[in-house]
mmCIF file of N, CA, C and O in Angstrom:
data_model
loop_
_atom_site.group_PDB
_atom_site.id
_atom_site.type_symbol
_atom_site.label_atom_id
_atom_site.label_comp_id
_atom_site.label_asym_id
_atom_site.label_seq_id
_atom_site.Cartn_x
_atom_site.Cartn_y
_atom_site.Cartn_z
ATOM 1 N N UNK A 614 0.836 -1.173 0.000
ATOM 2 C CA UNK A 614 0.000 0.000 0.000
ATOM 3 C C UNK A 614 0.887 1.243 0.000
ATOM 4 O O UNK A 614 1.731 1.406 0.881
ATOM 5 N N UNK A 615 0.728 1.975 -0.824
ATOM 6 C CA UNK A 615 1.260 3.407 -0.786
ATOM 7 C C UNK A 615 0.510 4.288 -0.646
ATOM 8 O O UNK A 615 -0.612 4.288 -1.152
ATOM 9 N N UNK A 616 1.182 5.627 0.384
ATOM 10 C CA UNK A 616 0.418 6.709 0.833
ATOM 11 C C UNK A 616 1.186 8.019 0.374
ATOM 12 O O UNK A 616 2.415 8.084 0.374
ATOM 13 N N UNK A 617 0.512 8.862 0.058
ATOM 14 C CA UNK A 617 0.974 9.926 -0.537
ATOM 15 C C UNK A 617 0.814 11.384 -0.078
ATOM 16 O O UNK A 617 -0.149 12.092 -0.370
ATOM 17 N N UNK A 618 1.529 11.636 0.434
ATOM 18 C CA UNK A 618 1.483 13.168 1.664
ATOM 19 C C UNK A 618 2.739 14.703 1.056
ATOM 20 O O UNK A 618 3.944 14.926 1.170
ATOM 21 N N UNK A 619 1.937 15.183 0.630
ATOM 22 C CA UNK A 619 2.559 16.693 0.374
ATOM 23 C C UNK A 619 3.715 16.705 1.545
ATOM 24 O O UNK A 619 3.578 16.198 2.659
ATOM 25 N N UNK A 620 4.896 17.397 1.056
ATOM 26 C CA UNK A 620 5.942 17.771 2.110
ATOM 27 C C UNK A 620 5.688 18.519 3.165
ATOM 28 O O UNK A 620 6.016 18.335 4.337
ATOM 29 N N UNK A 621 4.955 19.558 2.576
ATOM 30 C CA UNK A 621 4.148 20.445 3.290
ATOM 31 C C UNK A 621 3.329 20.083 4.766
ATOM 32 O O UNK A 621 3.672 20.514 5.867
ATOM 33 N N UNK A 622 2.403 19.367 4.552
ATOM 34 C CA UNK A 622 1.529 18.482 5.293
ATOM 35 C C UNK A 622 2.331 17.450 6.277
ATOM 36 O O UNK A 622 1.755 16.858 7.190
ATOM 37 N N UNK A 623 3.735 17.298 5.990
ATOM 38 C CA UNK A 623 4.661 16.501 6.565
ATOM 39 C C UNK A 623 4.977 17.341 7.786
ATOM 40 O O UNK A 623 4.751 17.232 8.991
ATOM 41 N N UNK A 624 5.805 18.532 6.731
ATOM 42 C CA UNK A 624 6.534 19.696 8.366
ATOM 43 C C UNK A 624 5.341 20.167 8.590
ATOM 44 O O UNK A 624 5.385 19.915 9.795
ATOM 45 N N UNK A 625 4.331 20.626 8.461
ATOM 46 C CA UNK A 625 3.746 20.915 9.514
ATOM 47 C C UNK A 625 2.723 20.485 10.581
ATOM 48 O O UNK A 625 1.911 21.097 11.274
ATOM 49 N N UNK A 626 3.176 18.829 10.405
ATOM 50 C CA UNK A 626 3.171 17.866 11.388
ATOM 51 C C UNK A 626 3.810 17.810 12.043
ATOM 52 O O UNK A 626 3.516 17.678 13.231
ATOM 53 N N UNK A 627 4.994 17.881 11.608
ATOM 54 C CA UNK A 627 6.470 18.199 12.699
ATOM 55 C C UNK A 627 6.758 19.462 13.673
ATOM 56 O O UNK A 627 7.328 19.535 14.762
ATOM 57 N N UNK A 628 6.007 20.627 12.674
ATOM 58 C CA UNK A 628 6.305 21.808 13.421
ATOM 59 C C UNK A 628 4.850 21.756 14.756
ATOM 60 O O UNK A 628 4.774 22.387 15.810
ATOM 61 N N UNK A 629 4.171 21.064 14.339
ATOM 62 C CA UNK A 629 3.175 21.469 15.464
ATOM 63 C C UNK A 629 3.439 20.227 16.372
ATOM 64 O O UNK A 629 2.864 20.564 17.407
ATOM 65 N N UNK A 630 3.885 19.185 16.562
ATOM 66 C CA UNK A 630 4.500 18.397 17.475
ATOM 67 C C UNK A 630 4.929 19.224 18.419
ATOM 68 O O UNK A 630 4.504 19.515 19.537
ATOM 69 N N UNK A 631 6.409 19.760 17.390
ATOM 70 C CA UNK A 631 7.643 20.574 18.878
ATOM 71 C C UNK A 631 6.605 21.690 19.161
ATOM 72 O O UNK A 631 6.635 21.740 20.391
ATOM 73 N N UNK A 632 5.544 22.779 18.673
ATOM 74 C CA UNK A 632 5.117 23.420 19.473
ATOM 75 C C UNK A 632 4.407 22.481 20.671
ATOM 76 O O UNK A 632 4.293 22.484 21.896
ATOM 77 N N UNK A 633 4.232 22.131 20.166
ATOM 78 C CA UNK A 633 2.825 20.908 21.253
ATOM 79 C C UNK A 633 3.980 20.369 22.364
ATOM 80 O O UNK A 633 4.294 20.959 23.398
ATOM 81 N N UNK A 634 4.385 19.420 21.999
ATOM 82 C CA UNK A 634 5.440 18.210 22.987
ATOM 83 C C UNK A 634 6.398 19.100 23.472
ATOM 84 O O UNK A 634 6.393 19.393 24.667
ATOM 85 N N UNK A 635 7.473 19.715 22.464
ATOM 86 C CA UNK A 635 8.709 20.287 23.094
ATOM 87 C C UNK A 635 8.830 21.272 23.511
ATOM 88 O O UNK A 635 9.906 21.500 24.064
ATOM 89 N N UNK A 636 7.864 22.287 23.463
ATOM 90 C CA UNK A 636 7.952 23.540 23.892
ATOM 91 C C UNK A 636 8.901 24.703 23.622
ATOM 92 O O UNK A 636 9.593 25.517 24.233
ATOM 93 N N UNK A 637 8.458 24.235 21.990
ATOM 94 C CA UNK A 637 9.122 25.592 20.849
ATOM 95 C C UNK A 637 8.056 26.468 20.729
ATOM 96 O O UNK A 637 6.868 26.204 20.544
ATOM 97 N N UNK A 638 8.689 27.704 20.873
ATOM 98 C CA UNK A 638 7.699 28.761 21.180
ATOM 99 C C UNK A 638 7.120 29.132 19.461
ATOM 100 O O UNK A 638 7.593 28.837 18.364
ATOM 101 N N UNK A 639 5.873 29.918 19.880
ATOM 102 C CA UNK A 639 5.664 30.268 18.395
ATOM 103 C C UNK A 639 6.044 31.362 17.363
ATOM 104 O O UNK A 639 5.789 31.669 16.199
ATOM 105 N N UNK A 640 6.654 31.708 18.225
ATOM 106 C CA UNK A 640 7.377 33.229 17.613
ATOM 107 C C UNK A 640 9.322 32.252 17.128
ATOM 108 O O UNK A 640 10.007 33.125 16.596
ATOM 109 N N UNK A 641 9.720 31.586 17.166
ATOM 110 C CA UNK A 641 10.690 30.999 17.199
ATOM 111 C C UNK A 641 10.218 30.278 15.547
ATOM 112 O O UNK A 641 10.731 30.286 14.428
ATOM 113 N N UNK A 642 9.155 29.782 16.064
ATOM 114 C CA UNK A 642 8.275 28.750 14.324
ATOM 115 C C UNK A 642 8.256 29.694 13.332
ATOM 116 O O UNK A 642 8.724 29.446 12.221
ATOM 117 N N UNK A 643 7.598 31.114 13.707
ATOM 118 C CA UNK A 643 7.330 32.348 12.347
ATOM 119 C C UNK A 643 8.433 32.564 11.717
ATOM 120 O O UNK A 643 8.671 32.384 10.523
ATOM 121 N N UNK A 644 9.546 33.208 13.076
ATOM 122 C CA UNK A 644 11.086 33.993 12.515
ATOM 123 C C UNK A 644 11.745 32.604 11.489
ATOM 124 O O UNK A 644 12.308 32.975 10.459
ATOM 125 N N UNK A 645 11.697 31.329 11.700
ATOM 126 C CA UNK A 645 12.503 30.760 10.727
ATOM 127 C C UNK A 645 11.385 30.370 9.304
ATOM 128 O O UNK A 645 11.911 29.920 8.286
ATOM 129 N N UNK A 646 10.376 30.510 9.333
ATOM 130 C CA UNK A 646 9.600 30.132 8.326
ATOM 131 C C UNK A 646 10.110 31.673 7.715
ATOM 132 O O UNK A 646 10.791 31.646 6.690
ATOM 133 N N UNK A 647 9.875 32.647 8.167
ATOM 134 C CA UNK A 647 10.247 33.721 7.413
ATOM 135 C C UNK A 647 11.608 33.911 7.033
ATOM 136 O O UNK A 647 11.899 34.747 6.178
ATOM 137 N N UNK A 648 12.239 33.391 7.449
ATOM 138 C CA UNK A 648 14.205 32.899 6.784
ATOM 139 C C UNK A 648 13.685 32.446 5.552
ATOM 140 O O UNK A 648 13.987 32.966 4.478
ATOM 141 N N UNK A 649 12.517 31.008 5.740
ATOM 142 C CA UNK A 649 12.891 30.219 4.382
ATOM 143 C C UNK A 649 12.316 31.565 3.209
ATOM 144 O O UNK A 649 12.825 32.227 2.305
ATOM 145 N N UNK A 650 11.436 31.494 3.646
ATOM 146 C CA UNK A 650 10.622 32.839 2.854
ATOM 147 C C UNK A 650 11.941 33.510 2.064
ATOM 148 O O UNK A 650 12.081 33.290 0.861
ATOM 149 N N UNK A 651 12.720 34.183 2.661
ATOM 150 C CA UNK A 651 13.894 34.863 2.627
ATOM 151 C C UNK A 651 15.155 34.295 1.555
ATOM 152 O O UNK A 651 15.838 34.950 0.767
ATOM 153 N N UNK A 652 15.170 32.911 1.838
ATOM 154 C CA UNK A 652 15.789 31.906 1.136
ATOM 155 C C UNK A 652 15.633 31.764 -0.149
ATOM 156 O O UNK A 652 16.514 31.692 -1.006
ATOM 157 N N UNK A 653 14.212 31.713 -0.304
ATOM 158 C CA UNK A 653 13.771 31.690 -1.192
ATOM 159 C C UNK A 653 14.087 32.567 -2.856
ATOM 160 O O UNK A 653 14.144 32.170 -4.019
ATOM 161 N N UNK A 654 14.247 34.028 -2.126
ATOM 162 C CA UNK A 654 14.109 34.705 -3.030
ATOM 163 C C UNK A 654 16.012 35.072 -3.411
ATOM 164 O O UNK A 654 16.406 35.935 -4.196
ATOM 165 N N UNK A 655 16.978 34.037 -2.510
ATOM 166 C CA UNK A 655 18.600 34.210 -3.187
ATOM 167 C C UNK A 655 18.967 33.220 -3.896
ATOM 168 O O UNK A 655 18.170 32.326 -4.181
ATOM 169 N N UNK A 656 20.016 33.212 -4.232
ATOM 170 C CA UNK A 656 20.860 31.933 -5.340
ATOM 171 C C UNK A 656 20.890 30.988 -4.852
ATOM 172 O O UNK A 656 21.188 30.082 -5.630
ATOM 173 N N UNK A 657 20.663 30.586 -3.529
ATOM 174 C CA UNK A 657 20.211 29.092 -2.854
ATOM 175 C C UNK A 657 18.958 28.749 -2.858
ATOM 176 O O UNK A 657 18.670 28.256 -1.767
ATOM 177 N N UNK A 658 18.188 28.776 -3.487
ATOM 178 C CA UNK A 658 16.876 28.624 -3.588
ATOM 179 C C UNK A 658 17.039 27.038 -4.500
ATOM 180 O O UNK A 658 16.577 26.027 -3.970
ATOM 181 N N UNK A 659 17.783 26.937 -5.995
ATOM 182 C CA UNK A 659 17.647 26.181 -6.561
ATOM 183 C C UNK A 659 18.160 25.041 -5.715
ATOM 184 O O UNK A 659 17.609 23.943 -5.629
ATOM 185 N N UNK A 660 19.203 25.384 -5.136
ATOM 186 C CA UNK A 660 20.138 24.531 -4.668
ATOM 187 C C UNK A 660 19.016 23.656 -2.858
ATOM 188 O O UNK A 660 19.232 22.538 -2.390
ATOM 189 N N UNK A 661 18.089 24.564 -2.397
ATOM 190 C CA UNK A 661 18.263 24.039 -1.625
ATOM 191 C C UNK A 661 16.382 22.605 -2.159
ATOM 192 O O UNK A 661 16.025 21.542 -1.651
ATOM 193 N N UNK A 662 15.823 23.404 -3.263
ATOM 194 C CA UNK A 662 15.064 22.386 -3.805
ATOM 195 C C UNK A 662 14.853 21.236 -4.363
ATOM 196 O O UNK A 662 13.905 20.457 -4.460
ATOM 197 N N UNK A 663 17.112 21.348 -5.090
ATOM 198 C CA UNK A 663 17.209 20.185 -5.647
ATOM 199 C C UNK A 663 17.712 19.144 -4.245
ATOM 200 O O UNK A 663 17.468 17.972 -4.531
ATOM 201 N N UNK A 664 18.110 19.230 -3.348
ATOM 202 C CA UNK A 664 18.471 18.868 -1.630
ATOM 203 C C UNK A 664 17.338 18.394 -1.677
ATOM 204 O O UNK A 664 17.202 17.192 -1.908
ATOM 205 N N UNK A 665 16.186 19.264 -1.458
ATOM 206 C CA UNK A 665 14.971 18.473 -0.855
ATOM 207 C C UNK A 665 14.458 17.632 -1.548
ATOM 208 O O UNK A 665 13.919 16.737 -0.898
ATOM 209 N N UNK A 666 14.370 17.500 -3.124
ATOM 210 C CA UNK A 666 13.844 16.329 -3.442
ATOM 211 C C UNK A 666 14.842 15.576 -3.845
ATOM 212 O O UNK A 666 14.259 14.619 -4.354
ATOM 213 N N UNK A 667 16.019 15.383 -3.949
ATOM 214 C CA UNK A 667 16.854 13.968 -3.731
ATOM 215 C C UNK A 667 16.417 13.679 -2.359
ATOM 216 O O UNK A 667 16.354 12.475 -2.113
ATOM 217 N N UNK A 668 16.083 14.516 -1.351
ATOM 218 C CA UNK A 668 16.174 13.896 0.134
ATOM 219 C C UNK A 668 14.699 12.569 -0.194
ATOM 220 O O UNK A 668 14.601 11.346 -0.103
ATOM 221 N N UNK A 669 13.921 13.538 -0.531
ATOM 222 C CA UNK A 669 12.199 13.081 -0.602
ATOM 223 C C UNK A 669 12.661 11.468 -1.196
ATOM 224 O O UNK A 669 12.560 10.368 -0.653
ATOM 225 N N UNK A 670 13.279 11.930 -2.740
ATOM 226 C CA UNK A 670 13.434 10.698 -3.684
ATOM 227 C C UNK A 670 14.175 9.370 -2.995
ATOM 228 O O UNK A 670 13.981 8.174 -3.214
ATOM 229 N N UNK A 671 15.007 9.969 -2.168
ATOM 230 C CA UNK A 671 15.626 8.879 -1.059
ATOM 231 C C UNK A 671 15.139 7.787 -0.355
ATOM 232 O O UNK A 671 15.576 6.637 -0.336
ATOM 233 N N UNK A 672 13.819 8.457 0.444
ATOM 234 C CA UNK A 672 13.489 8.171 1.510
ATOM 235 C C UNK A 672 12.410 7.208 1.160
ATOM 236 O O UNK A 672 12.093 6.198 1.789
ATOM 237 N N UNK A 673 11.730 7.822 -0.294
ATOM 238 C CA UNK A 673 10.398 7.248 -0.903
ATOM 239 C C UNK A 673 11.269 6.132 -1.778
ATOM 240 O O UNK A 673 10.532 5.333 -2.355
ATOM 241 N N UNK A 674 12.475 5.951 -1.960
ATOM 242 C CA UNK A 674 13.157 4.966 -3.149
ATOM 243 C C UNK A 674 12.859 4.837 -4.629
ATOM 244 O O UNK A 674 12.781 3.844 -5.353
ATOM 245 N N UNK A 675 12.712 6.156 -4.871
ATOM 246 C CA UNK A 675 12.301 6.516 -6.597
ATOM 247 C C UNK A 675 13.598 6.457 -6.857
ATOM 248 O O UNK A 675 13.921 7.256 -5.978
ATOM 249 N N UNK A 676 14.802 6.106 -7.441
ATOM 250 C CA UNK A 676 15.917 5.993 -7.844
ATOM 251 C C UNK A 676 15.685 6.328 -9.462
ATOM 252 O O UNK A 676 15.051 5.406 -9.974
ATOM 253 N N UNK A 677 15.983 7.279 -10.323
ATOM 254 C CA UNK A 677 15.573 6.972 -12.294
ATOM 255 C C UNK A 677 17.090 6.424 -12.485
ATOM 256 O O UNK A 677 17.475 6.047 -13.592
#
């Protein structure tokens, strides 16, 4: 059986855990979402998309 979950829908399963369980504050969650935001718009942007989906392609074992 395969299940199929947006990345998206992933971290912010994760991010609301550590607010919940670990007691990461929420102003701590905004300031780095607004980094990536930030990230986004320099010359690491490509670099850090092609990272995330070799990571994804890894984990899921899509190998081409």
């Amino acid at each position: 059986m395969s299940v199929n979950l947006p990345l998206a829908v992933v971290l912010g399963l994760l991010v609301w855990g550590a607010v919940k369980f670990l007691g990461v504050r929420v102003w701590l969650v905004v300031v780095i979402a607004l980094f990536g935001f930030y990230l986004a718009d320099t010359f690491l942007a490509p670099a850090i998309d092609n990272g995330t989906r070799t990571g994804v392609e890894t984990v899921n074992g899509n190998h081409d």
